[in-house]
Tab-separated table of C-alpha atoms in Angstrom:
chain	number	residue	atom	x	y	z
A	1	ASN	CA	0.000	0.000	0.000
A	2	LEU	CA	2.682	2.494	-1.056
A	3	PRO	CA	1.218	4.427	-3.990
A	4	LYS	CA	4.290	6.664	-4.309
A	5	LEU	CA	6.779	3.765	-4.593
A	6	LYS	CA	8.270	3.795	-8.106
A	7	HIS	CA	11.695	2.134	-8.017
A	8	ILE	CA	12.857	-1.014	-6.198
A	9	ILE	CA	16.529	-2.086	-6.168
A	10	PHE	CA	17.353	-5.351	-4.420
A	11	PRO	CA	20.983	-5.493	-3.226
A	12	SER	CA	23.139	-8.555	-3.863
A	13	THR	CA	23.312	-9.142	-0.105
A	14	MET	CA	19.585	-9.789	0.028
A	15	ARG	CA	18.571	-13.433	-0.381
A	16	SER	CA	14.768	-13.546	0.020
A	17	PHE	CA	11.602	-11.770	0.980
A	18	SER	CA	8.165	-12.910	2.068
A	19	SER	CA	4.837	-13.198	0.309
A	20	ASN	CA	2.709	-10.103	-0.317
A	21	THR	CA	5.653	-7.779	0.271
A	22	PHE	CA	4.755	-5.266	-2.433
A	23	ASN	CA	1.019	-5.787	-2.722
A	24	ASN	CA	-0.971	-2.760	-3.825
A	25	CYS	CA	1.992	-0.668	-4.905
A	26	PRO	CA	0.389	0.383	-8.187
A	27	ASN	CA	2.970	2.803	-9.574
A	28	ILE	CA	6.157	0.706	-9.746
A	29	GLU	CA	8.277	1.781	-12.723
A	30	THR	CA	11.398	-0.368	-12.256
A	31	ILE	CA	12.452	-3.455	-10.306
A	32	THR	CA	16.196	-4.151	-10.354
A	33	LEU	CA	17.458	-7.637	-9.449
A	34	ASN	CA	21.117	-8.035	-8.574
A	35	PRO	CA	22.865	-11.448	-8.380
A	36	GLY	CA	22.472	-13.317	-5.133
A	37	PHE	CA	18.735	-13.805	-4.822
A	38	GLU	CA	17.502	-17.218	-3.815
A	39	THR	CA	13.795	-17.111	-2.992
A	40	PHE	CA	10.884	-14.807	-3.718
A	41	GLY	CA	7.610	-15.069	-1.850
A	42	GLY	CA	4.329	-15.756	-3.583
A	43	ASN	CA	1.974	-12.996	-4.664
A	44	SER	CA	4.759	-10.471	-4.219
A	45	PHE	CA	3.727	-7.868	-6.820
A	46	ASN	CA	-0.043	-8.138	-7.048
A	47	VAL	CA	-0.605	-5.061	-9.197
A	48	GLU	CA	-1.155	-4.286	-12.872
A	49	GLY	CA	1.688	-2.166	-14.156
A	50	ASP	CA	3.752	-1.099	-17.130
A	51	GLY	CA	7.204	-1.091	-15.592
A	52	LYS	CA	10.611	-2.576	-16.326
A	53	LEU	CA	12.233	-5.631	-14.759
A	54	ILE	CA	16.004	-5.049	-14.818
A	55	ILE	CA	18.655	-7.757	-14.352
A	56	SER	CA	22.430	-7.901	-14.754
A	57	ASP	CA	22.450	-11.376	-16.299
A	58	LEU	CA	19.783	-13.869	-17.320
A	59	SER	CA	21.201	-16.673	-15.166
A	60	THR	CA	20.246	-14.606	-12.100
A	61	TYR	CA	16.627	-14.886	-13.111
A	62	PHE	CA	16.749	-18.592	-14.015
A	63	ASN	CA	18.396	-19.513	-10.710
A	64	ILE	CA	15.767	-17.934	-8.458
A	65	THR	CA	13.531	-20.256	-6.457
A	66	TRP	CA	9.961	-19.043	-6.357
A	67	ALA	CA	7.494	-19.866	-3.630
A	68	ALA	CA	4.682	-20.446	-6.117
A	69	PRO	CA	3.831	-19.817	-9.782
A	70	ASN	CA	2.034	-16.642	-8.702
A	71	SER	CA	5.441	-15.206	-7.774
A	72	PHE	CA	6.366	-15.155	-11.451
A	73	LYS	CA	2.918	-14.102	-12.601
A	74	ASN	CA	2.749	-11.085	-10.372
A	75	PHE	CA	6.316	-10.088	-11.207
A	76	PHE	CA	5.612	-9.496	-14.885
A	77	LYS	CA	2.139	-8.283	-14.041
A	78	ALA	CA	3.836	-5.275	-12.463
A	79	CYS	CA	6.767	-5.032	-14.887
A	80	PRO	CA	6.002	-6.627	-18.261
A	81	TYR	CA	9.156	-5.292	-19.928
A	82	PHE	CA	12.463	-7.126	-19.465
A	83	TYR	CA	15.817	-5.291	-19.528
A	84	LEU	CA	19.496	-6.187	-19.172
A	85	LYS	CA	21.834	-3.706	-17.444
A	86	ASP	CA	25.505	-3.702	-18.451
A	87	GLY	CA	28.525	-2.629	-16.421
A	88	ASN	CA	28.054	0.992	-17.449
A	89	GLY	CA	24.449	1.005	-16.300
A	90	ASP	CA	23.050	1.091	-19.834
A	91	LEU	CA	19.798	-0.791	-20.435
A	92	THR	CA	19.013	-3.095	-23.350
A	93	GLU	CA	15.592	-4.646	-23.763
A	94	ILE	CA	15.669	-8.452	-23.685
A	95	THR	CA	13.790	-9.752	-26.713
A	96	THR	CA	15.396	-13.197	-27.072
A	97	ILE	CA	15.489	-15.801	-24.305
A	98	THR	CA	17.884	-18.738	-24.664
A	99	ILE	CA	16.960	-21.558	-22.308
A	100	PRO	CA	20.154	-22.781	-20.564
A	101	GLN	CA	21.241	-26.323	-21.441
A	102	THR	CA	21.144	-27.180	-17.741
A	103	LYS	CA	17.501	-26.122	-17.473
A	104	LEU	CA	15.373	-29.207	-18.195
A	105	THR	CA	12.183	-27.857	-16.619
A	106	ILE	CA	10.765	-24.440	-17.450
A	107	PRO	CA	8.890	-23.275	-14.324
A	108	GLY	CA	5.263	-22.269	-14.326
A	109	ALA	CA	4.503	-18.703	-15.409
A	110	ILE	CA	8.225	-17.851	-15.569
A	111	PHE	CA	7.638	-15.363	-18.398
A	112	TRP	CA	3.877	-14.877	-17.995
A	113	LYS	CA	2.668	-11.723	-19.731
A	114	CYS	CA	6.196	-10.532	-20.597
A	115	LYS	CA	5.737	-8.156	-23.508
A	116	SER	CA	9.427	-7.836	-24.368
A	117	ILE	CA	10.039	-11.394	-25.521
A	118	SER	CA	9.759	-12.040	-29.258
A	119	GLU	CA	11.907	-15.199	-29.487
A	120	VAL	CA	12.743	-18.193	-27.293
A	121	VAL	CA	15.570	-20.577	-28.175
A	122	PHE	CA	14.715	-24.023	-26.812
A	123	HIS	CA	17.168	-26.900	-26.513
A	124	PRO	CA	16.092	-30.478	-27.345
A	125	ASP	CA	16.643	-31.898	-23.836
A	126	ILE	CA	13.780	-29.970	-22.202
A	127	ILE	CA	11.457	-32.459	-20.487
A	128	SER	CA	8.848	-30.200	-18.878
A	129	ILE	CA	7.146	-26.874	-19.542
A	130	GLU	CA	4.921	-26.009	-16.618
A	131	MET	CA	1.618	-24.166	-16.379
A	132	GLU	CA	1.435	-20.796	-18.182
A	133	ALA	CA	5.197	-20.625	-18.683
A	134	PHE	CA	4.844	-18.337	-21.715
A	135	ALA	CA	1.159	-17.446	-21.442
A	136	ALA	CA	0.158	-14.013	-22.729
A	137	CYS	CA	3.618	-13.289	-24.199
A	138	VAL	CA	1.746	-11.568	-26.997
A	139	ASN	CA	4.857	-10.716	-29.049
A	140	LEU	CA	6.475	-14.150	-28.807
A	141	VAL	CA	6.895	-15.783	-32.236
A	142	ILE	CA	7.750	-19.500	-32.326
A	143	GLN	CA	8.156	-20.604	-35.926
A	144	ASN	CA	8.406	-24.288	-35.037
A	145	LEU	CA	7.960	-25.845	-31.608
A	146	ASN	CA	10.198	-28.917	-31.672
A	147	LEU	CA	10.653	-30.570	-28.263
A	148	PRO	CA	11.461	-34.249	-28.884
A	149	ASN	CA	12.082	-35.179	-25.224
A	150	LEU	CA	9.139	-33.406	-23.635
A	151	THR	CA	7.202	-35.486	-21.093
A	152	THR	CA	5.022	-32.857	-19.399
A	153	LEU	CA	3.205	-29.808	-20.749
A	154	GLY	CA	1.259	-27.501	-18.449
A	155	SER	CA	-2.088	-25.854	-19.011
A	156	GLY	CA	-1.987	-22.528	-20.806
A	157	ALA	CA	1.729	-22.930	-21.519
A	158	PHE	CA	1.581	-21.073	-24.857
A	159	TYR	CA	-1.736	-19.278	-24.461
A	160	ASN	CA	-2.044	-16.183	-26.663
A	161	THR	CA	1.387	-16.455	-28.269
A	162	LYS	CA	2.385	-16.613	-31.941
A	163	VAL	CA	3.276	-20.294	-32.260
A	164	GLN	CA	3.178	-21.102	-35.975
A	165	THR	CA	3.834	-24.858	-36.178
A	166	VAL	CA	4.232	-27.709	-33.686
A	167	SER	CA	6.344	-30.589	-35.008
A	168	ALA	CA	7.312	-32.533	-31.868
A	169	LEU	CA	5.937	-32.754	-28.332
A	170	GLY	CA	7.960	-35.727	-27.134
A	171	SER	CA	5.997	-38.380	-25.268
A	172	ILE	CA	3.393	-36.241	-23.519
A	173	THR	CA	0.062	-37.935	-22.800
A	174	SER	CA	-2.040	-34.782	-22.618
A	175	ILE	CA	-2.348	-31.465	-24.399
A	176	PRO	CA	-3.835	-29.668	-21.401
A	177	ASN	CA	-6.479	-27.015	-21.015
A	178	SER	CA	-5.887	-23.814	-22.995
A	179	CYS	CA	-2.369	-24.904	-23.944
A	180	PHE	CA	-2.529	-23.274	-27.398
A	181	ASN	CA	-5.657	-21.218	-26.811
A	182	ASN	CA	-5.757	-18.111	-29.008
A	183	CYS	CA	-2.607	-19.009	-30.959
A	184	ALA	CA	-4.044	-17.409	-34.073
A	185	GLN	CA	-0.971	-18.085	-36.252
A	186	LEU	CA	-0.845	-21.828	-35.536
A	187	SER	CA	-1.189	-23.595	-38.907
A	188	SER	CA	0.126	-27.118	-38.276
A	189	VAL	CA	0.241	-29.502	-35.299
A	190	THR	CA	1.802	-32.958	-35.116
A	191	MET	CA	0.454	-34.763	-32.078
A	192	PRO	CA	2.545	-37.546	-30.488
A	193	SER	CA	1.358	-41.152	-30.618
A	194	SER	CA	1.558	-41.240	-26.795
A	195	LEU	CA	-1.328	-38.754	-26.510
A	196	THR	CA	-4.452	-39.883	-24.616
A	197	SER	CA	-6.312	-36.617	-23.989
A	198	ILE	CA	-6.869	-33.126	-25.351
A	199	GLY	CA	-7.982	-30.610	-22.749
A	200	SER	CA	-10.726	-28.010	-22.740
A	201	SER	CA	-10.025	-25.023	-24.999
A	202	ALA	CA	-6.666	-26.568	-25.933
A	203	PHE	CA	-6.798	-25.117	-29.468
A	204	LYS	CA	-9.627	-22.634	-29.044
A	205	GLY	CA	-9.249	-19.619	-31.304
A	206	CYS	CA	-6.518	-21.137	-33.500
A	207	THR	CA	-7.958	-19.433	-36.549
A	208	SER	CA	-5.193	-20.513	-38.978
A	209	LEU	CA	-5.407	-24.255	-38.276
A	210	PRO	CA	-6.833	-26.076	-41.340
A	211	SER	CA	-6.755	-29.708	-40.198
A	212	ILE	CA	-6.173	-31.982	-37.202
A	213	ASN	CA	-5.101	-35.613	-37.054
A	214	ILE	CA	-5.872	-37.022	-33.619
A	215	PRO	CA	-3.764	-40.064	-32.604
A	216	SER	CA	-5.471	-43.403	-32.097
A	217	GLY	CA	-4.739	-43.467	-28.349
A	218	VAL	CA	-6.807	-40.384	-27.568
A	219	THR	CA	-9.899	-41.229	-25.516
A	220	THR	CA	-10.870	-37.776	-24.211
A	221	ILE	CA	-11.396	-34.434	-25.936
A	222	GLY	CA	-12.362	-31.574	-23.639
A	223	GLU	CA	-15.077	-28.995	-24.075
A	224	ALA	CA	-14.398	-26.270	-26.665
A	225	ALA	CA	-11.082	-27.886	-27.608
A	226	PHE	CA	-11.387	-26.580	-31.181
A	227	GLN	CA	-13.908	-23.792	-30.706
A	228	ASN	CA	-13.549	-20.805	-33.054
A	229	CYS	CA	-11.003	-22.603	-35.262
A	230	THR	CA	-12.566	-20.874	-38.239
A	231	ALA	CA	-10.128	-22.276	-40.848
A	232	LEU	CA	-10.616	-25.875	-39.713
A	233	THR	CA	-12.028	-28.052	-42.514
A	234	SER	CA	-10.841	-31.541	-41.510
A	235	ILE	CA	-10.560	-33.471	-38.230
A	236	ASN	CA	-9.463	-37.099	-38.216
A	237	ILE	CA	-11.020	-38.572	-35.063
A	238	PRO	CA	-10.042	-42.171	-34.178
A	239	SER	CA	-12.546	-44.792	-33.077
A	240	SER	CA	-11.048	-44.747	-29.577
């Protein structure tokens, strides 16, 4: 409840802070993270904002332990623009995220609603993308989502992004609720043979998708899974 608070700089000596620390601080313009952080509390920045999240290196951000997915969500809710600060203090907007080779799981909502990101470079060893990891990254373009070793995909993971084709989703058994909801540029999806279910609204609003081939192992298709797919002319549904 500090309406005049505009700038937050966390020193490198600080390791953590508790949940709800900056609730209802509606005018935050910048949050600066220095190396050394370990844990952020949940629901820490529960405000809508238009500020900048500033870091000195991307590994600082990837190495943070978050109390809950809402920690990430509320972070970019307050500061949807992502910036890198160099040794001279100059800021450069981060538009490309390269997932570190050591990072096999992408945490839930880690980049939720980040407006800066236009490209993500995935590596083939990723095994899990958790709930809403890239949801509402409205400027994120993924020309081809190719994740051959994926085993888990969270709900809303790519909601309202610009995924264009999906060629490999590893051995996942479910395309969960709203996973590709409102991905209006999605024109081709290859579903893995391991798939057994397609969640509610999974492809809702994918207005560029002309056809779907559903694998023979699928036994459940959720409500509105293909609602408002206005270009869809063919769905191959197995007897299962």
